[in-house]
């Protein structure tokens, strides 16, 4: 379960209710005999790991933008970070209160869809610049520019082709 918790925290970047429900689902999927043995783990470690995940987010050690290298570093330093978290929470009541009540806010997404040349990228760049001027930290993801041009369309083309073949078989 510790490994499942680490995967949920690091790889899936979960914390709060989402992390708790993911781990509860993992526990529920285990055989009854194993679940009985993990009762103590669930009673003590589950809350600890949920608070630890919150601390990683609050201290910005893990963010939505943490790249693969940063995530691998989190895995390498997992035990050290847990120990540091334990000391911080024991020493500071404010930190303890923050991690106990932390729930991540859902990120707002702006998705621009339209025909080629209609100004999606221009609008997006302008919005990005305005958000930066307002002191926010927007995350720019432009499928046209990421990964070599129109490579993001390949899966859609394959699906469309498969759908066409399926339709011709059913006629």
mmCIF file of C-alpha atoms in Angstrom:
data_model
loop_
_atom_site.group_PDB
_atom_site.id
_atom_site.type_symbol
_atom_site.label_atom_id
_atom_site.label_comp_id
_atom_site.label_asym_id
_atom_site.label_seq_id
_atom_site.Cartn_x
_atom_site.Cartn_y
_atom_site.Cartn_z
ATOM 1 C CA UNK A 1 0.000 0.000 0.000
ATOM 2 C CA UNK A 2 2.925 2.333 0.645
ATOM 3 C CA UNK A 3 4.054 1.864 -2.941
ATOM 4 C CA UNK A 4 0.512 2.461 -4.227
ATOM 5 C CA UNK A 5 0.357 5.628 -2.127
ATOM 6 C CA UNK A 6 3.708 6.829 -3.464
ATOM 7 C CA UNK A 7 2.569 6.197 -7.040
ATOM 8 C CA UNK A 8 -0.696 8.063 -6.470
ATOM 9 C CA UNK A 9 1.110 10.997 -4.860
ATOM 10 C CA UNK A 10 4.075 11.282 -7.223
ATOM 11 C CA UNK A 11 2.911 9.943 -10.580
ATOM 12 C CA UNK A 12 -0.734 10.998 -10.440
ATOM 13 C CA UNK A 13 -0.061 14.092 -8.270
ATOM 14 C CA UNK A 14 -3.047 13.340 -6.065
ATOM 15 C CA UNK A 15 -3.756 14.747 -2.636
ATOM 16 C CA UNK A 16 -6.749 15.418 -0.424
ATOM 17 C CA UNK A 17 -10.017 13.650 -1.153
ATOM 18 C CA UNK A 18 -8.799 12.365 -4.537
ATOM 19 C CA UNK A 19 -5.824 10.617 -2.920
ATOM 20 C CA UNK A 20 -7.920 9.238 -0.078
ATOM 21 C CA UNK A 21 -10.519 7.790 -2.481
ATOM 22 C CA UNK A 22 -7.830 6.314 -4.775
ATOM 23 C CA UNK A 23 -6.201 4.514 -1.844
ATOM 24 C CA UNK A 24 -9.578 3.454 -0.422
ATOM 25 C CA UNK A 25 -10.359 1.932 -3.820
ATOM 26 C CA UNK A 26 -7.047 0.072 -3.799
ATOM 27 C CA UNK A 27 -7.802 -1.237 -0.305
ATOM 28 C CA UNK A 28 -11.321 -2.278 -1.306
ATOM 29 C CA UNK A 29 -9.917 -4.242 -4.245
ATOM 30 C CA UNK A 30 -7.700 -6.380 -2.011
ATOM 31 C CA UNK A 31 -8.800 -9.783 -0.721
ATOM 32 C CA UNK A 32 -10.609 -9.764 2.629
ATOM 33 C CA UNK A 33 -7.718 -11.470 4.459
ATOM 34 C CA UNK A 34 -5.265 -8.822 3.292
ATOM 35 C CA UNK A 35 -7.649 -5.973 4.161
ATOM 36 C CA UNK A 36 -7.944 -7.265 7.716
ATOM 37 C CA UNK A 37 -4.148 -7.107 8.033
ATOM 38 C CA UNK A 38 -4.090 -3.543 6.705
ATOM 39 C CA UNK A 39 -6.596 -2.148 9.209
ATOM 40 C CA UNK A 40 -3.830 -0.617 11.341
ATOM 41 C CA UNK A 41 -2.122 0.773 8.231
ATOM 42 C CA UNK A 42 -5.351 2.422 7.121
ATOM 43 C CA UNK A 43 -5.987 3.845 10.597
ATOM 44 C CA UNK A 44 -2.548 5.448 10.944
ATOM 45 C CA UNK A 45 -0.669 5.719 7.675
ATOM 46 C CA UNK A 46 -3.484 6.769 5.359
ATOM 47 C CA UNK A 47 -4.038 10.089 7.126
ATOM 48 C CA UNK A 48 -0.281 10.621 7.408
ATOM 49 C CA UNK A 49 0.242 10.100 3.665
ATOM 50 C CA UNK A 50 -2.691 12.368 2.760
ATOM 51 C CA UNK A 51 -1.165 15.108 4.932
ATOM 52 C CA UNK A 52 2.292 14.439 3.441
ATOM 53 C CA UNK A 53 0.885 14.853 -0.081
ATOM 54 C CA UNK A 54 -0.728 18.134 0.996
ATOM 55 C CA UNK A 55 2.617 19.318 2.403
ATOM 56 C CA UNK A 56 4.354 18.517 -0.909
ATOM 57 C CA UNK A 57 1.816 20.717 -2.689
ATOM 58 C CA UNK A 58 1.821 23.505 -0.108
ATOM 59 C CA UNK A 59 5.618 23.740 -0.093
ATOM 60 C CA UNK A 60 5.652 23.636 -3.921
ATOM 61 C CA UNK A 61 7.914 20.587 -3.923
ATOM 62 C CA UNK A 62 5.335 19.140 -6.284
ATOM 63 C CA UNK A 63 3.246 21.196 -8.673
ATOM 64 C CA UNK A 64 1.263 20.593 -11.833
ATOM 65 C CA UNK A 65 4.376 21.653 -13.738
ATOM 66 C CA UNK A 66 6.843 19.351 -11.997
ATOM 67 C CA UNK A 67 8.657 17.650 -14.854
ATOM 68 C CA UNK A 68 9.757 14.016 -15.051
ATOM 69 C CA UNK A 69 13.144 14.804 -13.502
ATOM 70 C CA UNK A 70 11.449 16.509 -10.566
ATOM 71 C CA UNK A 71 9.109 13.561 -10.060
ATOM 72 C CA UNK A 72 12.035 11.140 -10.147
ATOM 73 C CA UNK A 73 13.809 13.326 -7.595
ATOM 74 C CA UNK A 74 10.737 13.116 -5.351
ATOM 75 C CA UNK A 75 10.881 9.322 -5.561
ATOM 76 C CA UNK A 76 14.610 9.276 -4.776
ATOM 77 C CA UNK A 77 14.174 11.587 -1.796
ATOM 78 C CA UNK A 78 10.862 10.089 -0.614
ATOM 79 C CA UNK A 79 12.045 8.957 2.833
ATOM 80 C CA UNK A 80 14.089 12.116 3.437
ATOM 81 C CA UNK A 81 11.118 14.304 2.510
ATOM 82 C CA UNK A 82 8.788 12.291 4.744
ATOM 83 C CA UNK A 83 11.190 12.750 7.656
ATOM 84 C CA UNK A 84 11.438 16.483 6.945
ATOM 85 C CA UNK A 85 7.640 16.705 6.772
ATOM 86 C CA UNK A 86 7.302 14.931 10.122
ATOM 87 C CA UNK A 87 9.714 17.389 11.759
ATOM 88 C CA UNK A 88 7.984 20.426 10.207
ATOM 89 C CA UNK A 89 4.534 19.321 11.331
ATOM 90 C CA UNK A 90 5.763 18.506 14.839
ATOM 91 C CA UNK A 91 7.476 21.893 15.192
ATOM 92 C CA UNK A 92 4.866 24.228 13.703
ATOM 93 C CA UNK A 93 1.159 24.241 14.585
ATOM 94 C CA UNK A 94 0.374 26.487 11.592
ATOM 95 C CA UNK A 95 1.889 23.976 9.149
ATOM 96 C CA UNK A 96 0.041 21.178 10.945
ATOM 97 C CA UNK A 97 -3.253 23.051 10.530
ATOM 98 C CA UNK A 98 -2.579 23.784 6.849
ATOM 99 C CA UNK A 99 -1.839 20.184 5.893
ATOM 100 C CA UNK A 100 -4.807 18.852 7.851
ATOM 101 C CA UNK A 101 -7.262 21.101 5.991
ATOM 102 C CA UNK A 102 -5.609 21.303 2.562
ATOM 103 C CA UNK A 103 -7.655 20.467 -0.492
ATOM 104 C CA UNK A 104 -6.272 21.351 -3.920
ATOM 105 C CA UNK A 105 -8.296 23.727 -6.003
ATOM 106 C CA UNK A 106 -9.151 22.559 -9.463
ATOM 107 C CA UNK A 107 -7.167 24.328 -12.142
ATOM 108 C CA UNK A 108 -9.195 26.379 -14.570
ATOM 109 C CA UNK A 109 -8.634 25.482 -18.196
ATOM 110 C CA UNK A 110 -9.240 27.563 -21.280
ATOM 111 C CA UNK A 111 -9.537 25.465 -24.416
ATOM 112 C CA UNK A 112 -9.628 27.183 -27.795
ATOM 113 C CA UNK A 113 -11.086 25.183 -30.658
ATOM 114 C CA UNK A 114 -11.742 26.431 -34.162
ATOM 115 C CA UNK A 115 -10.730 26.223 -37.803
ATOM 116 C CA UNK A 116 -7.224 27.003 -38.963
ATOM 117 C CA UNK A 117 -6.482 30.716 -39.133
ATOM 118 C CA UNK A 118 -9.299 31.901 -36.883
ATOM 119 C CA UNK A 119 -6.957 33.354 -34.237
ATOM 120 C CA UNK A 120 -6.854 30.637 -31.564
ATOM 121 C CA UNK A 121 -3.110 30.994 -30.988
ATOM 122 C CA UNK A 122 -3.212 34.800 -31.084
ATOM 123 C CA UNK A 123 -6.016 34.856 -28.534
ATOM 124 C CA UNK A 124 -4.225 32.293 -26.358
ATOM 125 C CA UNK A 125 -0.915 34.183 -26.417
ATOM 126 C CA UNK A 126 -2.696 37.421 -25.505
ATOM 127 C CA UNK A 127 -4.568 35.765 -22.648
ATOM 128 C CA UNK A 128 -1.328 34.148 -21.442
ATOM 129 C CA UNK A 129 0.449 37.533 -21.395
ATOM 130 C CA UNK A 130 -2.440 39.190 -19.539
ATOM 131 C CA UNK A 131 -2.552 36.441 -16.931
ATOM 132 C CA UNK A 132 1.207 36.779 -16.390
ATOM 133 C CA UNK A 133 0.828 40.558 -15.975
ATOM 134 C CA UNK A 134 -1.869 39.893 -13.379
ATOM 135 C CA UNK A 135 0.657 37.885 -11.366
ATOM 136 C CA UNK A 136 -0.750 34.458 -12.179
ATOM 137 C CA UNK A 137 1.216 31.472 -13.459
ATOM 138 C CA UNK A 138 -0.606 30.125 -16.506
ATOM 139 C CA UNK A 139 0.551 26.888 -18.080
ATOM 140 C CA UNK A 140 0.748 27.083 -21.883
ATOM 141 C CA UNK A 141 -0.023 23.869 -23.738
ATOM 142 C CA UNK A 142 -0.336 24.320 -27.484
ATOM 143 C CA UNK A 143 -0.820 21.051 -29.323
ATOM 144 C CA UNK A 144 0.124 22.634 -32.658
ATOM 145 C CA UNK A 145 3.554 23.587 -31.347
ATOM 146 C CA UNK A 146 4.271 20.633 -29.062
ATOM 147 C CA UNK A 147 5.730 17.504 -30.618
ATOM 148 C CA UNK A 148 6.398 18.460 -34.219
ATOM 149 C CA UNK A 149 3.433 20.152 -35.807
ATOM 150 C CA UNK A 150 0.321 18.102 -36.423
ATOM 151 C CA UNK A 151 1.517 14.941 -34.666
ATOM 152 C CA UNK A 152 -1.379 15.301 -32.228
ATOM 153 C CA UNK A 153 -3.812 14.606 -35.085
ATOM 154 C CA UNK A 154 -2.475 11.109 -35.807
ATOM 155 C CA UNK A 155 -4.599 9.311 -33.184
ATOM 156 C CA UNK A 156 -7.710 11.101 -34.418
ATOM 157 C CA UNK A 157 -6.983 10.043 -37.991
ATOM 158 C CA UNK A 158 -6.529 6.441 -36.895
ATOM 159 C CA UNK A 159 -9.816 6.511 -34.973
ATOM 160 C CA UNK A 160 -11.614 8.056 -37.918
ATOM 161 C CA UNK A 161 -10.210 5.406 -40.260
ATOM 162 C CA UNK A 162 -11.239 2.609 -37.862
ATOM 163 C CA UNK A 163 -14.723 4.101 -37.549
ATOM 164 C CA UNK A 164 -15.048 4.247 -41.347
ATOM 165 C CA UNK A 165 -13.992 0.601 -41.632
ATOM 166 C CA UNK A 166 -16.484 -0.343 -38.909
ATOM 167 C CA UNK A 167 -19.284 1.496 -40.690
ATOM 168 C CA UNK A 168 -18.505 -0.184 -44.009
ATOM 169 C CA UNK A 169 -18.577 -3.603 -42.305
ATOM 170 C CA UNK A 170 -21.983 -2.947 -40.790
ATOM 171 C CA UNK A 171 -23.659 -1.915 -44.048
#
